[in-house]
Amino acid sequence: MDLTLHVWRQKGPEDTGKLETYKAKNVSPDQSFLEMLDELNDDLIKTGQDPIAFDHDCREGICGMCSQVINGRPHGQQELTTVCQLHMREFADGDEIFIEPWRARAFPILRDLIVDRTALDVIMQAGGYTSCHTGGVADGNTLLISKPVADYAMDAAACIGCGACVAACPNSSAMLFASAKVAQLAVLPQGKPEARRRVLAMTEANLSEGFGNCTNHYECEAACPKGISVKFIAKLNREYLKSMIPSAME
Amino acid sequence: MNLFTNTVGRKILMAVTGLLLIAFITVHLIGNLTVFAGPDSINAYAKALHDLGPLVWLFRLGMLALFAVHITFGIQLYMENKAATPDPYAIEKTLVTSFSAKTMLYTGLIILAFLLYHLLHFTVQVTNPAISAVNLPLDAASRPDVYSMMVLSFQKVFISLIYIVAMVALLLHLAHGISSWVQTLGWSTGPSQDKVISIGKVLAIVYGLAYIAIPLLILARIVK
Ligand code: HEM
Ligand code: SF4
Ligand code: FES
């Protein structure tokens, strides 16, 4: 199939950038979206043009590097799917496709579709350490974690840190990301002791890194390729409220 | 204590003040609906309120504080969110949010403008002095005739329209606000989410229509 692509081109952080139009010819429906861009880039290189810069790494939906807004939707129209796992069979011959980078003040555009997501790492670092025993192997079943708690923590831990939630949020808030970390660690024995400090530090970092405030639009949950639920944001709010109560009363 | 600066802290202050404002509009609505029970009911209700004396002022101060906190943080969070968000995408697409969620600041500001007008109209009674209770004859039981003031006011299309537009803004504000505070205070659990959102919208419509009924039924001369 043949497609018309409108791709955001920007030489560097200071450049203003604009959408440019390209034709992608003979696209196979079995290609992934990134493979389609790889072939387009081959053509661009052969004709002496600048290839389109985009982020990617694992190409199997687990690393969180790929980050493109396709027709207004972070990671494209297919639910629970990263760009690298999106296939061209989701599109039809003759389609026009708009491809843009994540847009948020906290994610400066480095080049074309590549943004700097260091701000998410800063939120992670603000979360700090978890206490775990080191040394010899612990006896089996010394740390009991019930199945529902383990499942809950696993659901939160599924976050791959891609930043689609921020890209989708009308306020550019990173609350879904932060809440996944806060919720996961607040329910486990490895993490509970630092829960109060963590929720305060991570929510503070959300603002100091230039993300917006959550106003419960829930666009993040709809965009998240890993199905992280906004129930974790409610959990983060609860953890924050708990951190206000003096420890003796907990 | 970073309740006043933290991103979640300020949301919680907005939710708590929003919730107390909902408590106020609930009581206020029930009081106002006594207009449909006739002059005797609403005039008695108005007199009972006035007879509270200094308590009325205590209550007014409390309301002022609620509005001040709610509006200050509402505007502050909105400005920060604007600053955090660069130019929009070439194709803007939202999937689950609502018109009411996107217009919270604007519907809030309409409510604020209305509130000032409303106080000048019915409390200070300076916008339409000729048909204000202070200048109308007392009713049969020698109470200020609030009933006649309401009926004469809402028979005017312009005044009714102001009230109806403002109550549509309130309806929209509540359509997001009622479910939003449940999430902000951390009471949502995944499965309850959709139900809470629907209940919030239904309640907002109930509040909105009940408030709109007062000027509308008087304007239509169904209540005279
Ligand atoms: C009777 C009057 C009002 C009631 C009952 C009310 C109620 C609420 C409620 C329940 C919320 C949700 C809080 C949360 O997200 O947890 C809210 C949010 C908000 N309100 Fe009000 N409010 C009123 C007046 C106002 C006024 C006068 C303004 C003026 C600016 C305003 C601006 C806002 C803003 C900006 C938000 C935040 C929107 C968001 O989080 O998406 N409100 N309100
Ligand atoms: S919560 Fe979802 S959208 Fe946000 S960073 Fe994690 S995986 Fe990506
Ligand atoms: S490239 Fe790793 S998730 Fe897409």
XYZ file of C-alpha atoms and ligand atoms in Angstrom:
529
model
C 0.000 0.000 0.000
C 0.974 3.625 -0.485
C 0.762 6.177 2.300
C 1.206 9.910 2.761
C 3.155 10.760 5.906
C 3.286 14.151 7.597
C 6.306 13.941 9.873
C 7.568 16.459 12.428
C 11.078 17.550 11.406
C 13.175 19.587 13.804
C 16.966 19.953 13.549
C 17.624 20.510 17.230
C 16.165 21.756 20.528
C 16.399 25.401 19.445
C 14.896 24.864 15.980
C 11.179 25.684 15.578
C 10.427 22.568 13.509
C 7.577 21.840 11.119
C 5.594 19.030 9.531
C 6.976 17.737 6.230
C 5.231 15.444 3.811
C 6.652 12.157 2.503
C 5.296 9.336 0.356
C 5.785 5.787 1.628
C 5.397 3.407 -1.310
C 4.871 -0.378 -1.427
C 4.366 -0.679 2.294
C 3.697 -4.262 3.378
C 0.818 -4.788 5.829
C 3.093 -7.180 7.729
C 5.654 -4.484 8.459
C 5.747 -2.807 11.809
C 5.347 0.954 11.919
C 9.054 1.365 12.685
C 10.039 -0.925 9.784
C 7.933 1.257 7.504
C 9.917 4.279 8.761
C 13.220 2.352 8.356
C 12.444 1.813 4.661
C 11.452 5.431 4.220
C 14.749 6.418 5.851
C 16.657 4.133 3.430
C 15.039 6.001 0.551
C 15.843 9.365 2.135
C 19.486 8.383 2.626
C 19.775 7.101 -0.972
C 18.466 10.410 -2.299
C 20.855 12.376 -0.072
C 18.227 13.600 2.396
C 18.323 13.629 6.167
C 16.738 10.472 7.631
C 13.963 10.905 10.215
C 15.351 10.536 13.730
C 13.206 8.462 16.093
C 13.741 6.563 19.344
C 13.544 2.777 19.554
C 15.386 -0.061 21.206
C 13.780 -3.421 21.999
C 11.116 -3.312 19.270
C 9.122 -5.805 21.320
C 7.091 -3.487 23.493
C 9.066 -3.696 26.725
C 11.709 -0.979 26.824
C 9.578 2.134 26.483
C 11.887 3.902 24.041
C 9.609 4.245 21.019
C 7.591 7.411 21.340
C 5.524 8.760 18.483
C 2.166 10.438 18.398
C 0.349 8.983 15.401
C -2.742 10.836 14.202
C -3.042 12.547 17.571
C -2.680 9.380 19.659
C 0.474 8.434 21.554
C 1.637 5.032 20.211
C -1.121 5.139 17.576
C -4.702 3.960 17.449
C -4.289 0.361 18.582
C -5.013 -0.071 22.268
C -2.399 -1.503 24.640
C 0.284 -1.374 21.946
C 3.587 0.459 21.642
C 4.590 2.030 18.312
C 7.108 -0.746 17.702
C 4.325 -3.339 18.024
C 1.898 -1.421 15.821
C 1.615 -3.032 12.379
C 0.816 -1.504 9.039
C -2.226 -3.759 8.652
C -3.921 -1.305 11.008
C -3.784 1.229 8.154
C -5.376 1.319 4.711
C -3.968 2.109 1.285
C -3.955 5.855 0.656
C -4.089 6.821 4.364
C -2.617 10.123 5.517
C -0.666 9.704 8.740
C 0.531 12.496 11.023
C 3.615 11.563 13.066
C 4.705 13.876 15.870
C 6.939 13.671 18.943
C 5.627 13.562 22.544
C 4.715 17.143 23.391
C 5.275 18.397 26.932
C 7.461 21.210 28.272
C 9.174 18.654 30.494
C 10.174 16.645 27.379
C 12.286 18.968 25.199
C 12.509 17.828 21.582
C 16.089 16.829 20.757
C 15.603 16.092 17.071
C 12.626 15.182 14.867
C 10.638 12.592 16.849
C 13.165 12.173 19.672
C 12.436 13.849 23.002
C 14.494 14.002 26.165
C 12.675 12.011 28.876
C 15.254 12.527 31.601
C 12.536 14.195 33.687
C 10.939 10.777 34.266
C 14.281 9.474 35.541
C 14.470 12.426 37.922
C 11.066 11.430 39.330
C 12.358 7.853 39.742
C 15.512 9.053 41.489
C 13.460 11.278 43.775
C 11.610 8.108 44.828
C 14.865 6.934 46.402
C 15.876 3.552 47.717
C 13.920 0.602 49.050
C 15.108 -1.350 52.059
C 15.972 -4.970 51.301
C 18.082 -7.425 53.266
C 21.280 -8.369 51.553
C 23.740 -11.101 52.396
C 22.960 -14.796 52.475
C 19.932 -16.223 50.733
C 16.889 -15.730 52.955
C 14.858 -18.725 54.086
C 11.870 -19.456 51.885
C 8.610 -17.755 52.917
C 10.214 -15.358 55.397
C 8.675 -12.444 53.522
C 5.051 -13.321 52.979
C 3.275 -11.401 50.202
C -0.306 -12.422 49.526
C -1.390 -13.183 45.977
C -3.722 -10.134 45.648
C -0.939 -7.821 46.831
C 1.573 -9.427 44.486
C -0.868 -9.093 41.574
C -1.558 -5.464 42.423
C 2.145 -4.648 42.570
C 2.764 -6.504 39.302
C 0.006 -4.552 37.533
C 1.665 -1.316 38.615
C 5.135 -2.615 37.776
C 4.059 -3.197 34.159
C 4.824 0.483 33.445
C 7.685 0.736 30.945
C 8.315 4.434 31.512
C 7.554 5.432 27.932
C 5.864 8.744 28.776
C 2.769 8.241 26.590
C 0.671 9.201 29.613
C 2.367 12.611 29.687
C 2.005 12.977 25.908
C -1.724 12.249 26.119
C -2.448 14.401 29.175
C -4.058 17.792 28.428
C -2.019 19.100 31.397
C 1.218 17.240 30.568
C 1.096 15.640 34.004
C 3.234 12.615 34.882
C 0.888 11.399 37.604
C 0.123 8.009 36.028
C 3.834 7.226 35.764
C 4.582 8.436 39.298
C 1.539 6.644 40.717
C 2.570 3.310 39.189
C 5.873 3.502 41.076
C 4.365 4.850 44.298
C 1.592 2.227 44.333
C 3.855 -0.714 43.521
C 6.365 0.067 46.253
C 3.811 1.167 48.859
C 2.202 -2.289 49.038
C 5.368 -4.409 49.178
C 7.525 -5.113 52.246
C 10.458 -3.865 50.161
C 9.360 -0.270 49.840
C 6.733 0.177 52.543
C 9.167 1.618 55.119
C 9.970 4.546 52.806
C 6.406 5.025 51.516
C 5.797 8.418 53.164
C 9.044 9.935 52.026
C 8.654 8.485 48.539
C 5.188 9.842 47.749
C 6.177 13.331 48.869
C 9.434 13.347 46.917
C 7.918 11.929 43.739
C 4.978 14.340 43.691
C 7.311 17.270 44.373
C 9.533 16.170 41.478
C 6.491 16.088 39.180
C 6.186 19.866 39.530
C 9.853 20.781 39.764
C 10.527 18.902 36.515
C 7.884 20.990 34.761
C 5.009 18.489 34.476
C 1.459 19.736 35.050
C -1.080 18.848 37.747
C -3.528 15.973 37.337
C -7.145 17.105 36.870
C -8.615 13.644 36.340
C -9.152 13.668 32.585
C -7.997 10.002 32.466
C -6.511 10.403 28.978
C -3.318 8.785 30.353
C -5.031 5.473 31.068
C -6.553 5.438 27.570
C -3.131 6.019 25.982
C -1.013 3.735 28.160
C 0.338 0.768 26.173
C 0.558 -1.272 29.374
C -2.950 -0.578 30.643
C -1.815 1.139 33.842
C -5.052 2.050 35.637
C -5.853 5.476 37.107
C -6.782 3.583 40.272
C -3.066 3.896 41.010
C -3.423 7.693 40.946
C -6.178 7.341 43.557
C -3.749 5.165 45.510
C -1.052 7.835 45.191
C -3.528 10.421 46.514
C -4.287 8.115 49.457
C -0.601 7.608 50.123
C -0.132 11.373 50.075
C -2.966 11.853 52.584
C -1.460 9.135 54.779
C 1.888 10.906 54.718
C 0.175 13.953 56.273
C -0.827 11.970 59.359
C 1.853 12.015 62.070
C 3.530 8.601 62.170
C 2.435 7.784 65.717
C -1.196 7.724 64.547
C -0.723 5.497 61.533
C 3.843 20.736 55.541
C 3.585 21.182 51.787
C -0.200 20.898 51.439
C -0.334 24.395 49.931
C 2.402 23.871 47.332
C 2.380 20.166 46.495
C 0.620 19.038 43.301
C -1.581 16.527 45.156
C -1.898 18.718 48.277
C -3.523 21.546 46.369
C -5.803 19.147 44.497
C -6.960 17.810 47.854
C -7.680 21.343 49.071
C -9.716 21.912 45.899
C -11.602 18.669 46.415
C -12.402 19.373 50.080
C -13.542 22.945 49.392
C -15.444 21.743 46.304
C -17.168 19.132 48.429
C -18.164 21.705 51.063
C -19.442 23.973 48.286
C -21.562 21.054 47.073
C -22.928 20.699 50.614
C -23.814 24.397 50.470
C -25.552 24.247 47.088
C -27.517 21.224 48.334
C -28.888 23.053 51.374
C -29.394 26.233 49.358
C -31.330 24.319 46.692
C -33.640 22.684 49.210
C -34.293 26.098 50.758
C -34.972 27.723 47.398
C -37.318 24.986 46.250
C -39.702 26.039 49.049
C -40.714 28.796 46.607
C -42.858 26.142 44.934
C -44.692 25.594 48.224
C -45.910 29.182 48.122
C -45.141 32.576 49.716
C -45.637 31.371 53.270
C -42.924 28.691 53.053
C -40.132 30.670 51.460
C -40.818 33.836 53.474
C -40.696 31.791 56.664
C -37.461 30.144 55.502
C -35.884 33.517 54.669
C -36.903 34.936 58.052
C -35.522 31.905 59.883
C -32.168 32.422 58.176
C -32.078 36.118 59.040
C -32.985 35.444 62.651
C -29.755 33.495 63.075
C -28.102 36.903 63.583
C -24.334 36.772 64.096
C -24.307 33.147 62.953
C -25.190 34.397 59.463
C -21.970 36.370 59.386
C -19.958 33.460 60.670
C -21.442 31.387 57.881
C -20.704 34.064 55.277
C -17.066 34.251 56.393
C -16.792 30.486 56.079
C -18.226 30.590 52.571
C -15.824 33.374 51.625
C -12.890 31.258 52.820
C -14.140 28.227 50.864
C -14.485 30.200 47.660
C -11.135 31.940 48.175
C -9.245 28.657 48.576
C -11.122 26.894 45.775
C -10.686 29.731 43.285
C -7.075 30.610 44.169
C -5.846 27.060 43.702
C -8.127 26.499 40.707
C -6.524 29.405 38.866
C -3.008 28.538 40.082
C -3.201 24.902 38.952
C -4.694 25.967 35.640
C -1.838 28.408 34.964
C 0.766 25.763 35.822
C -0.924 23.263 33.534
C -0.939 25.778 30.685
C 2.756 26.439 31.253
C 3.521 22.699 31.214
C 1.763 22.173 27.894
C 3.338 23.374 24.637
C 1.660 23.865 21.255
C -1.071 21.352 20.545
C -0.645 18.370 18.219
C -1.489 18.810 14.538
C -4.328 16.395 15.174
C -5.882 16.897 18.592
C -7.557 13.790 19.860
C -8.936 13.075 23.296
C -10.512 9.722 23.998
C -12.203 9.718 27.364
C -12.255 13.201 28.850
C -15.332 15.401 28.627
C -16.289 18.917 27.588
C -17.071 19.672 31.214
C -13.625 18.520 32.385
C -11.918 20.719 29.803
C -13.903 23.815 30.742
C -13.695 23.675 34.549
C -11.927 27.033 34.866
C -14.369 28.787 32.537
C -17.520 27.350 34.112
C -15.984 28.215 37.488
C -15.400 31.819 36.449
C -18.983 32.071 35.147
C -20.199 30.820 38.539
C -18.009 33.436 40.254
C -19.350 36.274 38.092
C -22.866 35.025 38.705
C -22.247 34.800 42.443
C -21.332 38.496 42.588
C -24.433 39.430 40.589
C -26.603 37.116 42.692
C -25.428 38.746 45.943
C -26.068 42.244 44.548
C -29.481 41.112 43.325
C -30.962 39.189 46.261
C -28.712 39.946 49.253
C -27.650 43.595 48.863
C -30.710 44.208 46.634
C -29.288 47.026 44.536
C -29.694 45.779 40.972
C -33.501 45.997 40.860
C -34.469 48.142 43.874
C -38.090 48.621 42.800
C -38.833 44.911 43.084
C -36.504 44.155 46.020
C -37.908 42.858 49.275
C -36.624 45.928 51.177
C -38.927 48.127 49.089
C -41.888 45.774 48.791
C -44.697 45.738 51.387
C -44.256 43.130 54.139
C -46.321 39.976 53.776
C -49.380 39.097 55.858
C -47.190 37.851 58.704
C -45.055 41.047 58.579
C -42.065 39.285 57.049
C -39.999 40.631 54.117
C -41.744 39.406 50.989
C -38.972 37.314 49.430
C -41.531 35.360 47.421
C -42.760 38.433 45.517
C -39.176 39.584 44.968
C -38.321 36.239 43.341
C -41.470 36.093 41.224
C -41.211 39.717 40.034
C -37.513 39.253 39.258
C -37.807 36.039 37.281
C -40.730 37.403 35.289
C -38.084 39.565 33.638
C -36.515 37.625 30.754
C -33.079 39.192 31.213
C -32.756 38.257 34.882
C -34.058 34.734 34.287
C -31.610 34.278 31.455
C -28.641 35.243 33.657
C -29.718 32.670 36.230
C -30.356 29.952 33.678
C -26.990 30.434 31.930
C -25.178 30.410 35.283
C -26.962 27.224 36.347
C -25.954 25.536 33.083
C -22.365 26.466 33.992
C -22.905 24.971 37.457
C -24.304 21.806 35.881
C -21.190 21.472 33.694
C -18.842 22.249 36.596
C -20.470 19.550 38.697
C -20.565 17.050 35.829
C -16.783 16.748 36.222
C -16.424 17.976 39.810
C -18.601 15.389 41.545
C -16.699 12.364 40.263
C -13.373 14.190 40.307
C -13.282 14.655 44.073
C -13.866 10.938 44.613
C -10.640 10.269 42.702
C -8.727 13.184 44.228
C -9.450 12.022 47.767
C -8.283 8.560 46.759
C -11.628 6.800 47.119
C -11.693 5.326 43.612
C -10.958 1.687 43.068
C -10.527 0.577 39.457
C -13.902 -1.192 39.014
C -15.988 1.577 40.619
C -14.550 4.260 38.346
C -17.089 4.203 35.506
C -20.035 4.025 37.889
C -18.761 6.980 39.902
C -18.366 9.040 36.730
C -21.916 8.213 35.592
C -23.444 8.902 39.003
C -21.586 12.233 39.093
C -23.062 13.252 35.757
C -26.586 12.230 36.749
C -26.328 14.153 40.038
C -25.016 17.214 38.165
C -28.051 17.104 35.881
C -30.382 16.779 38.893
C -28.787 19.823 40.590
C -28.754 21.789 37.340
C -32.363 21.093 36.367
C -33.677 21.679 39.889
C -31.964 25.077 40.050
C -33.061 26.009 36.517
C -36.658 25.072 37.328
C -37.006 28.062 39.674
C -36.479 30.913 37.162
C -37.918 28.857 34.289
C -41.250 28.005 35.899
C -41.676 31.584 37.070
C -40.755 32.988 33.669
C -43.281 30.637 32.058
C -45.880 31.966 34.549
C -46.473 28.430 35.828
C -45.547 29.735 39.271
C -47.019 33.148 39.936
C -20.904 26.468 43.964
C -19.756 26.593 43.469
C -18.732 25.499 43.165
C -18.767 24.155 43.409
C -19.872 23.355 44.058
C -17.523 23.592 42.900
C -17.176 22.259 42.971
C -15.991 21.723 42.482
C -15.561 20.369 42.646
C -16.297 19.288 43.413
C -14.358 20.230 42.004
C -13.537 18.953 41.869
C -12.337 18.929 42.762
C -11.460 17.768 42.413
O -11.011 17.650 41.281
O -11.210 16.929 43.261
C -14.042 21.497 41.435
C -12.904 21.755 40.691
C -12.578 22.999 40.169
N -13.281 24.183 40.356
Fe -15.005 24.386 41.347
N -16.762 24.591 42.375
C -17.473 25.773 42.518
C -17.070 27.036 42.142
C -15.918 27.317 41.431
C -15.513 28.639 41.072
C -16.244 29.939 41.404
C -14.362 28.515 40.370
C -13.642 29.702 39.809
C -12.516 29.726 39.241
C -14.032 27.081 40.294
C -12.957 26.516 39.644
C -12.604 25.182 39.671
C -11.457 24.616 39.003
C -10.463 25.363 38.118
C -11.439 23.255 39.331
C -10.371 22.243 38.956
C -10.758 21.508 37.750
C -10.150 20.164 37.653
O -9.565 19.646 38.603
O -10.297 19.608 36.565
N -15.009 26.381 40.963
N -15.043 22.393 41.737
S 2.097 4.663 32.886
Fe 1.853 3.721 30.830
S 2.008 5.447 29.411
Fe 2.871 6.156 31.367
S 5.069 5.763 31.261
Fe 4.154 3.940 32.207
S 3.743 2.537 30.483
Fe 4.100 4.558 29.564
S 11.086 -0.015 21.051
Fe 11.013 -0.856 23.062
S 8.932 -0.566 23.586
Fe 8.952 0.080 21.507
